[in-house]
């Protein structure tokens, strides 16, 4: 398999493949246990961005366009069956941009985009000046909570984490949405009920990005609700991941 993807529990007979895009600072391992929590009909594959874990020697992407182009160039073998994209936080932006960058022949395989804890592309903004520099990044991540924030308390892990965060937040800061045709697959937005970084009102902006159906669900928790309300998230995904006829 490509260096860009990890399938921790292969399911060759699965009817649908869920491709997961990690948050800023995150890695494919964030989705390692999902296969055990989803139906046997779903195979989980996670994107491994360069510059982290087993790709630590690969240079981080210099910008969002490059990251999206590199993923799109490698993803075709995974679209041999119906797929859904799930992206959390920054990963939702990456998933959306990959979805609309797919060549026309591959687009029918995409049955749903699930955007988690992320404002719609047109509403994405650079970080404020108070979050510039390493101390600012650490402050921002700490405010979001989650496992990653707690790891930053360990001095030996902090510099490695900062290396990844610097690159990812550069992608976020320099991303600019370019208007284009909407997707033709359904779009689901999911938010943590207590996430000040992406509220229900913020997520409602995703509705304009598809000509198909759109729905929004709140789940208890903050920005990293997927760590604290895993059961609720898996139920929400299971309800939406039944294979559907591809659009042709």
Short mmCIF file of C-alpha atoms in Angstrom, two decimals:
data_model
loop_
_atom_site.label_atom_id
_atom_site.label_comp_id
_atom_site.label_asym_id
_atom_site.label_seq_id
_atom_site.Cartn_x
_atom_site.Cartn_y
_atom_site.Cartn_z
CA UNK A 1 0.00 0.00 0.00
CA UNK A 2 1.04 3.61 -0.53
CA UNK A 3 3.03 5.33 2.21
CA UNK A 4 0.09 7.72 2.50
CA UNK A 5 -2.44 5.23 3.91
CA UNK A 6 -2.78 2.81 6.84
CA UNK A 7 -5.38 0.05 7.13
CA UNK A 8 -4.90 -1.40 10.61
CA UNK A 9 -7.57 -4.12 10.27
CA UNK A 10 -8.02 -5.10 6.60
CA UNK A 11 -11.48 -6.27 5.59
CA UNK A 12 -11.21 -7.38 1.95
CA UNK A 13 -14.92 -8.19 1.72
CA UNK A 14 -16.14 -4.92 3.28
CA UNK A 15 -18.79 -3.17 1.26
CA UNK A 16 -17.55 0.34 2.07
CA UNK A 17 -14.20 1.91 2.91
CA UNK A 18 -14.07 4.82 5.38
CA UNK A 19 -11.03 7.00 4.66
CA UNK A 20 -10.09 9.16 7.67
CA UNK A 21 -8.12 12.41 7.55
CA UNK A 22 -6.42 13.41 10.85
CA UNK A 23 -6.48 16.77 12.61
CA UNK A 24 -3.52 19.16 12.80
CA UNK A 25 -0.75 17.45 14.74
CA UNK A 26 -2.55 14.12 14.38
CA UNK A 27 -1.64 10.90 12.64
CA UNK A 28 -3.23 7.78 11.20
CA UNK A 29 -2.96 6.04 14.56
CA UNK A 30 -5.80 8.24 15.88
CA UNK A 31 -8.15 5.89 14.02
CA UNK A 32 -6.48 2.58 14.91
CA UNK A 33 -9.34 1.23 17.05
CA UNK A 34 -12.25 2.31 14.89
CA UNK A 35 -12.58 -0.93 12.95
CA UNK A 36 -13.55 -2.80 16.12
CA UNK A 37 -16.33 -0.27 16.76
CA UNK A 38 -17.86 -0.18 13.29
CA UNK A 39 -19.79 -2.91 11.43
CA UNK A 40 -17.88 -5.62 9.51
CA UNK A 41 -19.20 -4.06 6.31
CA UNK A 42 -16.88 -1.06 6.84
CA UNK A 43 -13.11 -1.07 6.40
CA UNK A 44 -11.25 1.85 7.99
CA UNK A 45 -8.23 3.38 6.25
CA UNK A 46 -6.42 6.42 7.65
CA UNK A 47 -4.28 8.98 5.86
CA UNK A 48 -0.73 9.32 7.17
CA UNK A 49 0.52 12.84 6.51
CA UNK A 50 4.30 13.20 6.05
CA UNK A 51 6.56 14.30 8.89
CA UNK A 52 5.11 12.17 11.70
CA UNK A 53 5.34 8.67 13.21
CA UNK A 54 6.68 6.24 10.59
CA UNK A 55 6.94 9.11 8.07
CA UNK A 56 9.07 11.29 10.34
CA UNK A 57 11.81 11.44 7.69
CA UNK A 58 9.45 12.77 5.01
CA UNK A 59 9.26 16.53 4.61
CA UNK A 60 5.93 18.07 5.69
CA UNK A 61 3.79 19.43 2.88
CA UNK A 62 4.64 23.09 2.19
CA UNK A 63 1.01 24.07 1.58
CA UNK A 64 -2.51 22.67 1.36
CA UNK A 65 -2.45 22.43 -2.45
CA UNK A 66 0.62 20.19 -2.36
CA UNK A 67 -0.80 17.98 0.39
CA UNK A 68 -4.08 17.56 -1.49
CA UNK A 69 -2.36 16.86 -4.81
CA UNK A 70 -0.09 14.23 -3.25
CA UNK A 71 -2.98 12.43 -1.55
CA UNK A 72 -5.15 12.58 -4.67
CA UNK A 73 -2.34 11.10 -6.77
CA UNK A 74 -2.17 8.04 -4.48
CA UNK A 75 -5.82 7.43 -3.59
CA UNK A 76 -7.17 5.74 -6.74
CA UNK A 77 -6.50 2.12 -5.60
CA UNK A 78 -8.67 2.75 -2.52
CA UNK A 79 -11.66 3.74 -4.63
CA UNK A 80 -12.30 0.21 -5.88
CA UNK A 81 -15.52 0.17 -3.84
CA UNK A 82 -17.83 2.81 -2.33
CA UNK A 83 -15.97 5.09 0.06
CA UNK A 84 -16.77 7.81 2.57
CA UNK A 85 -14.37 10.49 3.75
CA UNK A 86 -14.20 11.48 7.43
CA UNK A 87 -12.05 14.47 8.33
CA UNK A 88 -11.59 15.90 11.82
CA UNK A 89 -10.71 19.59 12.28
CA UNK A 90 -7.99 20.41 9.72
CA UNK A 91 -8.63 16.95 8.28
CA UNK A 92 -12.13 18.00 7.23
CA UNK A 93 -10.64 20.70 5.02
CA UNK A 94 -8.15 18.23 3.56
CA UNK A 95 -10.90 15.67 2.94
CA UNK A 96 -13.09 18.25 1.22
CA UNK A 97 -10.29 19.45 -1.05
CA UNK A 98 -9.34 15.87 -1.96
CA UNK A 99 -13.00 15.12 -2.70
CA UNK A 100 -13.29 17.92 -5.19
CA UNK A 101 -9.85 17.19 -6.68
CA UNK A 102 -10.80 13.60 -7.58
CA UNK A 103 -10.74 12.92 -11.33
CA UNK A 104 -14.23 12.61 -12.79
CA UNK A 105 -13.97 8.85 -13.23
CA UNK A 106 -13.30 8.35 -9.52
CA UNK A 107 -15.93 10.69 -8.09
CA UNK A 108 -18.84 8.21 -8.21
CA UNK A 109 -17.07 6.06 -5.59
CA UNK A 110 -17.41 8.81 -2.96
CA UNK A 111 -20.72 8.27 -1.18
CA UNK A 112 -20.38 10.82 1.64
CA UNK A 113 -18.16 13.51 3.11
CA UNK A 114 -18.24 13.75 6.92
CA UNK A 115 -16.78 17.03 8.19
CA UNK A 116 -16.03 16.95 11.91
CA UNK A 117 -15.32 19.94 14.17
CA UNK A 118 -14.41 22.24 11.30
CA UNK A 119 -15.91 25.40 9.86
CA UNK A 120 -16.98 25.31 6.22
CA UNK A 121 -14.13 26.13 3.80
CA UNK A 122 -15.23 29.68 3.02
CA UNK A 123 -15.26 30.51 6.74
CA UNK A 124 -11.80 29.13 7.58
CA UNK A 125 -9.49 31.83 8.89
CA UNK A 126 -5.81 32.07 9.85
CA UNK A 127 -4.90 31.84 13.51
CA UNK A 128 -4.91 35.11 15.43
CA UNK A 129 -1.63 36.87 16.29
CA UNK A 130 -1.85 35.63 19.88
CA UNK A 131 -1.20 32.12 18.59
CA UNK A 132 1.95 32.88 16.60
CA UNK A 133 5.22 31.21 17.53
CA UNK A 134 5.75 28.04 19.52
CA UNK A 135 4.26 29.36 22.75
CA UNK A 136 1.20 30.55 20.88
CA UNK A 137 0.76 27.16 19.21
CA UNK A 138 1.05 25.38 22.54
CA UNK A 139 -1.52 27.74 24.03
CA UNK A 140 -3.92 27.13 21.16
CA UNK A 141 -3.61 23.34 21.30
CA UNK A 142 -4.01 23.36 25.07
CA UNK A 143 -7.24 25.30 24.66
CA UNK A 144 -8.64 22.63 22.35
CA UNK A 145 -8.01 19.85 24.87
CA UNK A 146 -7.70 16.22 23.85
CA UNK A 147 -4.94 13.66 24.20
CA UNK A 148 -2.52 15.68 22.11
CA UNK A 149 -2.68 18.62 24.50
CA UNK A 150 -1.80 16.45 27.48
CA UNK A 151 1.22 14.99 25.67
CA UNK A 152 2.68 18.48 25.31
CA UNK A 153 3.24 18.53 29.06
CA UNK A 154 6.08 16.04 28.54
CA UNK A 155 9.23 17.93 27.63
CA UNK A 156 10.72 15.06 25.63
CA UNK A 157 7.63 14.89 23.39
CA UNK A 158 7.03 18.61 23.06
CA UNK A 159 9.69 19.40 20.45
CA UNK A 160 8.64 16.50 18.24
CA UNK A 161 5.02 17.59 18.51
CA UNK A 162 5.94 21.19 17.73
CA UNK A 163 7.75 20.09 14.57
CA UNK A 164 4.50 18.58 13.30
CA UNK A 165 2.28 21.39 14.58
CA UNK A 166 4.37 24.11 12.94
CA UNK A 167 3.88 22.48 9.55
CA UNK A 168 0.19 21.75 9.99
CA UNK A 169 -0.70 25.19 11.31
CA UNK A 170 1.18 26.70 8.39
CA UNK A 171 -1.21 24.77 6.14
CA UNK A 172 -4.17 26.15 8.10
CA UNK A 173 -2.84 29.71 8.09
CA UNK A 174 -2.16 29.79 4.36
CA UNK A 175 -5.28 27.93 3.20
CA UNK A 176 -7.64 30.01 1.11
CA UNK A 177 -10.87 28.58 -0.25
CA UNK A 178 -11.30 28.87 -4.00
CA UNK A 179 -14.94 28.75 -5.15
CA UNK A 180 -15.92 25.87 -7.40
CA UNK A 181 -18.63 23.37 -8.20
CA UNK A 182 -20.29 21.75 -5.16
CA UNK A 183 -19.89 18.06 -4.39
CA UNK A 184 -22.53 15.64 -5.62
CA UNK A 185 -22.33 13.29 -2.63
CA UNK A 186 -24.17 13.84 0.69
CA UNK A 187 -22.37 15.91 3.32
CA UNK A 188 -22.63 15.37 7.08
CA UNK A 189 -21.27 17.87 9.59
CA UNK A 190 -20.57 16.75 13.16
CA UNK A 191 -19.71 19.07 16.04
CA UNK A 192 -19.03 18.77 19.73
CA UNK A 193 -21.86 20.41 21.65
CA UNK A 194 -19.37 22.41 23.74
CA UNK A 195 -16.78 23.17 21.06
CA UNK A 196 -16.20 26.93 21.00
CA UNK A 197 -13.79 26.48 18.09
CA UNK A 198 -16.49 25.13 15.78
CA UNK A 199 -20.09 25.71 16.83
CA UNK A 200 -23.28 24.38 15.33
CA UNK A 201 -23.74 27.69 13.53
CA UNK A 202 -20.22 27.39 12.09
CA UNK A 203 -20.87 23.87 10.82
CA UNK A 204 -24.13 24.82 9.14
CA UNK A 205 -22.08 26.49 6.43
CA UNK A 206 -21.26 23.05 4.98
CA UNK A 207 -24.76 22.80 3.54
CA UNK A 208 -23.82 24.91 0.53
CA UNK A 209 -21.07 22.49 -0.51
CA UNK A 210 -23.26 19.75 -1.96
CA UNK A 211 -26.09 19.31 -4.41
CA UNK A 212 -27.11 16.16 -2.51
CA UNK A 213 -28.44 15.83 1.05
CA UNK A 214 -26.91 17.55 4.06
CA UNK A 215 -27.30 16.89 7.76
CA UNK A 216 -25.70 18.07 10.99
CA UNK A 217 -25.32 16.29 14.31
CA UNK A 218 -24.13 17.52 17.69
CA UNK A 219 -22.34 15.05 19.95
CA UNK A 220 -21.58 15.66 23.64
CA UNK A 221 -18.12 17.05 24.26
CA UNK A 222 -15.66 19.66 23.08
CA UNK A 223 -13.37 19.89 20.06
CA UNK A 224 -12.09 16.37 20.64
CA UNK A 225 -15.49 14.85 21.35
CA UNK A 226 -14.39 11.82 19.31
CA UNK A 227 -12.10 10.83 22.23
CA UNK A 228 -14.72 11.25 24.96
CA UNK A 229 -17.96 10.32 23.18
CA UNK A 230 -16.66 7.53 20.95
CA UNK A 231 -19.81 5.41 21.30
CA UNK A 232 -22.04 8.27 20.16
CA UNK A 233 -19.76 9.01 17.21
CA UNK A 234 -19.64 5.38 16.10
CA UNK A 235 -23.44 5.22 16.22
CA UNK A 236 -23.64 8.37 14.09
CA UNK A 237 -21.19 6.96 11.56
CA UNK A 238 -22.82 3.54 11.42
CA UNK A 239 -26.17 5.17 10.63
CA UNK A 240 -24.65 6.97 7.65
CA UNK A 241 -22.21 4.46 6.21
CA UNK A 242 -24.53 1.95 4.58
CA UNK A 243 -23.35 1.73 0.98
CA UNK A 244 -25.50 3.76 -1.39
CA UNK A 245 -25.69 3.65 -5.19
CA UNK A 246 -22.91 5.75 -6.70
CA UNK A 247 -23.85 8.86 -8.63
CA UNK A 248 -23.09 8.44 -12.31
#
